Coordinates of C-alpha atoms in Angstrom, one line a residue:
X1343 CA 92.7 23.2 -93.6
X1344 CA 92.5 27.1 -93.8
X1345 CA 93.0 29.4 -96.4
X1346 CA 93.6 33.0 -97.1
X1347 CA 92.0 35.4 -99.8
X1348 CA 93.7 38.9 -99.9
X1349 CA 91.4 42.0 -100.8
X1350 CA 93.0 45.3 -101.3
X1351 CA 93.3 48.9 -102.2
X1352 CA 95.0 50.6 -104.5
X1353 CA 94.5 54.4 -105.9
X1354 CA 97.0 54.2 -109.0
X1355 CA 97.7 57.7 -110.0
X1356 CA 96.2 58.5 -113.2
X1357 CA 95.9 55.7 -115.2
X1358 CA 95.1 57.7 -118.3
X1359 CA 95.6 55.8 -122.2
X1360 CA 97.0 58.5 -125.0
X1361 CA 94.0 59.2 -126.7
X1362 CA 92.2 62.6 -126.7
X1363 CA 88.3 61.8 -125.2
X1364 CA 86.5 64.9 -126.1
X1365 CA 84.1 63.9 -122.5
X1366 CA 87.3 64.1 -120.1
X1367 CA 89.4 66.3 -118.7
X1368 CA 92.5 64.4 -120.3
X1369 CA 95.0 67.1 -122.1
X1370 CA 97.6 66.4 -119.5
X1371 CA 97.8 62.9 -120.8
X1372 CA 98.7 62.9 -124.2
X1373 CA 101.7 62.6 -126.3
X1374 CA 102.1 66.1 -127.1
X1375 CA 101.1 67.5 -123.9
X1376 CA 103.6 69.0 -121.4
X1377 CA 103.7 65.1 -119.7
X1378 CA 104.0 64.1 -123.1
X1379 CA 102.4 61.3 -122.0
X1380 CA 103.3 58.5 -124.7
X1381 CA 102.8 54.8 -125.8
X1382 CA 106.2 53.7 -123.7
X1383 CA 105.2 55.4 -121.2
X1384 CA 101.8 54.2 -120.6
X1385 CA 103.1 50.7 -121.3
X1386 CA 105.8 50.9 -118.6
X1387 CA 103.1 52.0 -115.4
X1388 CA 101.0 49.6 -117.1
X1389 CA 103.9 46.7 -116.9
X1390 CA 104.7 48.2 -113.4
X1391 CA 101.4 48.3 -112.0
X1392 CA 100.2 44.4 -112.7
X1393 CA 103.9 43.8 -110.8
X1394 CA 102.6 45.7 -107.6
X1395 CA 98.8 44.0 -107.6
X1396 CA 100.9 40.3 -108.0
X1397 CA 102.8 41.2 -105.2
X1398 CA 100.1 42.8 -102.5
X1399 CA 99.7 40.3 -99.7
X1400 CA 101.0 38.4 -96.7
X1401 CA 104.0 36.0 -98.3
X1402 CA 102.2 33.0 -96.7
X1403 CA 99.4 33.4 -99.6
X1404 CA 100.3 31.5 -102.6
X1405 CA 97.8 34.0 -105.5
X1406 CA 97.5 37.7 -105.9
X1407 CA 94.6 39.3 -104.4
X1408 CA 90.7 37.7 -105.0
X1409 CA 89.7 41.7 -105.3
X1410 CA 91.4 44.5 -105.9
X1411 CA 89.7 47.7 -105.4
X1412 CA 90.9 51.0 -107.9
X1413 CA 91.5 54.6 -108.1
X1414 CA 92.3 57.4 -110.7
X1415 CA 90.8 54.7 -114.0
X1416 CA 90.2 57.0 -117.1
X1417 CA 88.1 54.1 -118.1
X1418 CA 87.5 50.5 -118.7
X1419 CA 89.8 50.4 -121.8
X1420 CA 92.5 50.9 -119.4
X1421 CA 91.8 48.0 -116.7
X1422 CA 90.9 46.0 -119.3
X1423 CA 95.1 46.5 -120.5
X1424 CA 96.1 46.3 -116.7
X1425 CA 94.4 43.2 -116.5
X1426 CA 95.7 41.7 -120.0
X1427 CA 99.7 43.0 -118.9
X1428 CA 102.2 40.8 -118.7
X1429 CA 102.0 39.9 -115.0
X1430 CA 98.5 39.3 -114.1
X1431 CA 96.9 38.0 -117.8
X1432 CA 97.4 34.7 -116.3
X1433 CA 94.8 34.9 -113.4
X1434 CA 91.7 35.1 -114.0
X1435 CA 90.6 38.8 -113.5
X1436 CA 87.5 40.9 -114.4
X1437 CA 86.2 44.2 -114.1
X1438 CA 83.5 46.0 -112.7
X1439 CA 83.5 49.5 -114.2
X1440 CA 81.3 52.4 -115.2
X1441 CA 82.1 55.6 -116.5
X1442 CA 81.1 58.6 -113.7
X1443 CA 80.6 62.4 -114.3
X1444 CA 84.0 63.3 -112.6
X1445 CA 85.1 66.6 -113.8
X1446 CA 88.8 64.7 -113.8
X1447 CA 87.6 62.3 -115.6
X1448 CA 88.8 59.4 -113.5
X1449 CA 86.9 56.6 -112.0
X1450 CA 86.9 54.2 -109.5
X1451 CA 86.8 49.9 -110.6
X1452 CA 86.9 46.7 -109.3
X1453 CA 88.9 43.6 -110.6
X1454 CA 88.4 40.2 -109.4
X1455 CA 89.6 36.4 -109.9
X1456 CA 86.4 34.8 -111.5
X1457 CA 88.1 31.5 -109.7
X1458 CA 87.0 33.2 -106.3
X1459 CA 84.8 36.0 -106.5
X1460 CA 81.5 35.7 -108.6
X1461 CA 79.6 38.9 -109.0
X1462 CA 75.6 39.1 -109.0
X1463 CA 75.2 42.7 -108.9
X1464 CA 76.8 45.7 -109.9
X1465 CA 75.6 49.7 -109.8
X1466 CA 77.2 53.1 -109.4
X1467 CA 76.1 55.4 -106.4
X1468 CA 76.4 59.3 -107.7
X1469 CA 77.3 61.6 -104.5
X1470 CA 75.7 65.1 -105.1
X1471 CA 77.7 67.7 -104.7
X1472 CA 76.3 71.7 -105.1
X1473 CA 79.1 74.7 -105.6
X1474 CA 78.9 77.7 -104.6
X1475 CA 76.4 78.8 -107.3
X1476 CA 74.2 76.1 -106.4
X1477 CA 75.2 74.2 -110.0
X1478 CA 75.9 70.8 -109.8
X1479 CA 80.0 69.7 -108.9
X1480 CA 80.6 66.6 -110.3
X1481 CA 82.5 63.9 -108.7
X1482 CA 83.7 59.9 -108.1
X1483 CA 80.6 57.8 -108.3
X1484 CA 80.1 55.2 -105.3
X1485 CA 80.7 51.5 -106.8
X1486 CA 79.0 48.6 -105.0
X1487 CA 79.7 45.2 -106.2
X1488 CA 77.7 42.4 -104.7
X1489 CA 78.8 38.9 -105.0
X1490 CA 79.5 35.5 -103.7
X1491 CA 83.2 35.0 -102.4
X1492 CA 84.3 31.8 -101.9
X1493 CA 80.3 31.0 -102.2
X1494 CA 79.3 33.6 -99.3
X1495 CA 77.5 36.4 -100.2
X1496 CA 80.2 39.8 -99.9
X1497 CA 79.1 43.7 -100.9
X1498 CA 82.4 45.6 -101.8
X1499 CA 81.9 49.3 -101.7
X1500 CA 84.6 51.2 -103.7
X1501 CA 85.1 54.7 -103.1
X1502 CA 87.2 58.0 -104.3
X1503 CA 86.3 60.7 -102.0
X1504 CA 86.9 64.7 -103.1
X1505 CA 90.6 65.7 -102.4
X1506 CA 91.9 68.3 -99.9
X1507 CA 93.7 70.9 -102.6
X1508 CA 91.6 73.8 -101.2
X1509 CA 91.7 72.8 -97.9
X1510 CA 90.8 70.0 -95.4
X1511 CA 87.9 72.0 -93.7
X1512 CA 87.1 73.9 -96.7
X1513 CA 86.5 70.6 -98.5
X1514 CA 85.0 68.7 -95.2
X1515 CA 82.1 68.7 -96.4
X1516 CA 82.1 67.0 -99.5
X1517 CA 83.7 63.8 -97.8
X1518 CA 80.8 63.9 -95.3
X1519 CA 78.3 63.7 -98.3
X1520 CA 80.3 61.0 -99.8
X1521 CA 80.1 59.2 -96.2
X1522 CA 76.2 60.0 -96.5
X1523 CA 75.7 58.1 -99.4
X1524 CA 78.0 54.9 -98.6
X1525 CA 75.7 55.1 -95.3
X1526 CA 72.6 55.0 -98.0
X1527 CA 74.0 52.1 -99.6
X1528 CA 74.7 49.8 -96.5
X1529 CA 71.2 51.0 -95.4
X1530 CA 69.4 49.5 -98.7
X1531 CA 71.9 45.9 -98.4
X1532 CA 70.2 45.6 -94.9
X1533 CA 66.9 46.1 -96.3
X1534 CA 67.2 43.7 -99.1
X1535 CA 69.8 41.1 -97.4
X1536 CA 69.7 39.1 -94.1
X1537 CA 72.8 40.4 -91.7
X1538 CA 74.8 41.3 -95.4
X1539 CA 78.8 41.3 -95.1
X1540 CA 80.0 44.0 -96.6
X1541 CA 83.3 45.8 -97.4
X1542 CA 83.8 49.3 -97.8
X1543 CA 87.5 50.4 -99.1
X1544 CA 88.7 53.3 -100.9
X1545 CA 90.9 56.4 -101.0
X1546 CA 88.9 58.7 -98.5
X1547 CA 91.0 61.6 -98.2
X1548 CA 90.6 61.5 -94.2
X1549 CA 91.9 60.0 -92.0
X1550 CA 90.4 56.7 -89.5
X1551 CA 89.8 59.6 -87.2
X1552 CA 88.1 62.0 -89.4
X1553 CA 84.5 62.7 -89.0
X1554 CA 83.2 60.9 -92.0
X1555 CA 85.1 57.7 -91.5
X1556 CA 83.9 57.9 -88.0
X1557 CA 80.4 58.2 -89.1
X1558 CA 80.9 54.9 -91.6
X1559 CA 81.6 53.2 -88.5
X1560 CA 79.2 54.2 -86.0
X1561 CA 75.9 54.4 -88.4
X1562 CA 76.8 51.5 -90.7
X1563 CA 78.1 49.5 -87.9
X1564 CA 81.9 48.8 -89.6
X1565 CA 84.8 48.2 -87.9
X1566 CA 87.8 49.8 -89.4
X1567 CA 91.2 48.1 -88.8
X1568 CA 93.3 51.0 -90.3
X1569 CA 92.7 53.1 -86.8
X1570 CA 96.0 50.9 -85.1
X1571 CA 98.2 51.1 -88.5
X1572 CA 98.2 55.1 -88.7
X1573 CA 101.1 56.6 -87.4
X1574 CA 103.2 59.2 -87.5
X1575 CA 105.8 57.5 -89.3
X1576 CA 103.7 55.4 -91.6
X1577 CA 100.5 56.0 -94.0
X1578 CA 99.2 55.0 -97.7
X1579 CA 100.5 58.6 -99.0
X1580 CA 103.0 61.2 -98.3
X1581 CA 102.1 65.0 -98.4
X1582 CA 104.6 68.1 -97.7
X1583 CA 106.6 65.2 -95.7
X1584 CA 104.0 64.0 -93.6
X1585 CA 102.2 60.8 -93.9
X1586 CA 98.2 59.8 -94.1
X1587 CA 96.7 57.1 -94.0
X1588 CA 93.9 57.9 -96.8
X1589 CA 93.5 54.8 -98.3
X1590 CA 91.7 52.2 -95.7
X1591 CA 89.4 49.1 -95.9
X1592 CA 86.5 48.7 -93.6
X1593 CA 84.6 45.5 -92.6
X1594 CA 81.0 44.8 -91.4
X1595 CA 81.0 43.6 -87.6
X1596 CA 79.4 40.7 -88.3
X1597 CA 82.7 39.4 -89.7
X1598 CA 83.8 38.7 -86.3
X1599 CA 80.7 36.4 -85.3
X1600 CA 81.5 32.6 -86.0
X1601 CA 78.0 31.8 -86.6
X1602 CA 77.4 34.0 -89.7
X1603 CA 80.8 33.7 -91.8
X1604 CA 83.6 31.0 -91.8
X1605 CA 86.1 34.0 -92.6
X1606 CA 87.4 36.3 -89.9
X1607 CA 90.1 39.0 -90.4
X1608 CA 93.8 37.9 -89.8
X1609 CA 95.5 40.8 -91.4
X1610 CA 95.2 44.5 -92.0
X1611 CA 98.0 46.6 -93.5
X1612 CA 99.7 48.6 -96.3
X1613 CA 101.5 47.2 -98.7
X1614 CA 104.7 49.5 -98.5
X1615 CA 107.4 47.1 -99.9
X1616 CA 111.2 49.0 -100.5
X1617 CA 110.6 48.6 -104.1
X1618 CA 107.8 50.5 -104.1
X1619 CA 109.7 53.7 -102.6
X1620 CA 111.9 56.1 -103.5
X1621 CA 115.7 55.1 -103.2
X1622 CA 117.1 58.2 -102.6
X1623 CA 117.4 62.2 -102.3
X1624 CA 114.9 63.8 -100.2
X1625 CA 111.7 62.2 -100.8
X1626 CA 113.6 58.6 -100.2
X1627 CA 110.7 56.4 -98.5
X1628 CA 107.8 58.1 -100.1
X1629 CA 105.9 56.6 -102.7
X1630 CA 107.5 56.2 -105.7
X1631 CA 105.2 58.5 -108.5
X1632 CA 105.0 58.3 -112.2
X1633 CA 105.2 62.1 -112.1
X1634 CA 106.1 64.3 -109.6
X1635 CA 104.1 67.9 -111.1
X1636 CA 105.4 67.6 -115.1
X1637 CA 108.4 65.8 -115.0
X1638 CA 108.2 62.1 -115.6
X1639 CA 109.3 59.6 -112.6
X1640 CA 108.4 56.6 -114.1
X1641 CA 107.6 55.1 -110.9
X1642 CA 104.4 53.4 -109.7
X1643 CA 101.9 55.8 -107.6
X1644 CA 101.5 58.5 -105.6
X1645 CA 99.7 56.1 -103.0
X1646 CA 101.1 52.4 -101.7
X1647 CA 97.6 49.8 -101.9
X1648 CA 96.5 49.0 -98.1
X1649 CA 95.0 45.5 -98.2
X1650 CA 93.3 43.2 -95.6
X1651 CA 94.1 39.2 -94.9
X1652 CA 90.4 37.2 -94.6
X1653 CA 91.4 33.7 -93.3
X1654 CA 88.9 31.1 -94.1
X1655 CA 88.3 28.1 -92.1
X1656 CA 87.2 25.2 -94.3

């Protein structure tokens, strides 16, 4: 008898409440703003989102997923309403979450089924970032979560690495310090745990073949599953009408070796269902957004989640 967990990914596009917070960068998301971001609104992505994270997965696996890495959280007020939604308040999810310094003011979080996922450990990794005038530029903290999945000792590693807007090389290296420090933190679970499994999943802003996902592989000895599903005609986001495949999950080698783990990998891939997309005009296929600039969508994200299969053999 075999069974399946499904982790996955999902960066959810500003999952902001209505209320002013005088420590975050929040005016577009308020009732009066230009968004006029309101109750019904919030509500609605809210509603929308717990419909997607139900849905994630391979057909053949009868729950939702055990852990669900997430991206764009203004903070834990608002997972803790995702969570408590209509769709998934009947599983029995949790949160890891911890407010960062992001000069967005968005987070990255972790919920999990308490039925299959117990957590030991939790602590935020800050990535140190300088501007030009040597003053500090604040950014998406790290999140590791350490915990026993299906009673096997698992490290997720959540990450939100800096965006592109002012250009992929001219914001290269903030992604590689980002790398740096997820390379830090495997480092420290190999010091402090026998042959740890760990898995490392986020919205990187590069792609499998960029330098810093390249380094994740090579010095923290992951395997990345997400370098076959890139294509031209497929990724997790779609920018100026091209595809990338931002948004990946990486494994630790040793969950290929029989001896160590009863679960190996049976699936990788994004979660791109048609009701996910846009129906028509000329953005049809693409992600369908809550906002597209100002003007309200309604839709889901900007990103589809990516997720990974982990078959277990009891």
């Amino acid at each position: 008898m075999s069974q399946k967990h499904t982790i996955a990914f999902y960066n959810i596009e500003n999952l902001f409440d209505t209320k002013d917070d005088a420590n975050t960068y929040d005016d577009d998301f308020l009732p009066h703003s230009a968004k006029r971001w309101t109750t019904k609104r919030y509500q609605n992505k809210l509603r929308k989102l717990g419909q997607v994270i139900t849905q994630i997965g391979e057909d053949d696996v009868d729950s939702p997923p055990a852990i669900v890495g997430l991206a764009e959280v203004e903070n834990k007020q608002v997972v803790q309403d995702l969570i408590e939604g209509k769709y998934l308040r009947h599983y029995n999810y949790d949160i890891v979450h911890y407010d960062s310094s992001d000069e967005r003011g968005i987070d990255v979080a972790l919920i999990y089924n308490t039925d299959v996922f117990e957590v030991s450990h939790s602590e935020p990794f800050a990535v140190y970032l300088t501007k030009e005038d040597g003053s500090r530029d604040y950014t998406r903290d790290v999140l590791l979560v350490s915990g026993r999945l299906n009673d096997e000792q698992t490290h997720i590693i959540v990450n939100h690495w800096s965006s592109r807007r002012q250009g992929e090389k001219e914001t290269e290296h903030k992604r590689l310090a980002a790398s740096d420090t997820v390379n830090r933190v495997v480092e420290v679970l190999n010091k402090n745990y026998d042959n740890p499994k760990i898995i490392v999943m986020g919205d990187f802003n590069d792609t499998p073949q960029n330098r810093s996902l390249i380094s994740l592989e090579e010095k923290s000895n992951l395997y990345n599953p997400f370098k076959k599903i890139s294509t031209r005609d497929k990724g997790s986001l779609n920018h100026n009408f091209e595809w990338h495949l931002f948004d990946q999950i990486l494994i630790s080698t040793n969950f290929f070796d029989a001896t160590s783990t009863k679960f190996n990998l049976s699936e990788a891939d994004i979660y791109n269902s048609q009701f996910l997309t846009q129906y028509h005009g000329k953005f049809k296929g693409q992600p369908f957004r809550t906002y597209v600039g100002k003007r309200y969508k309604g839709g889901y994200s900007d990103h589809f989640p990516v997720y990974i299969e982990l078959k277990k053999d009891n």
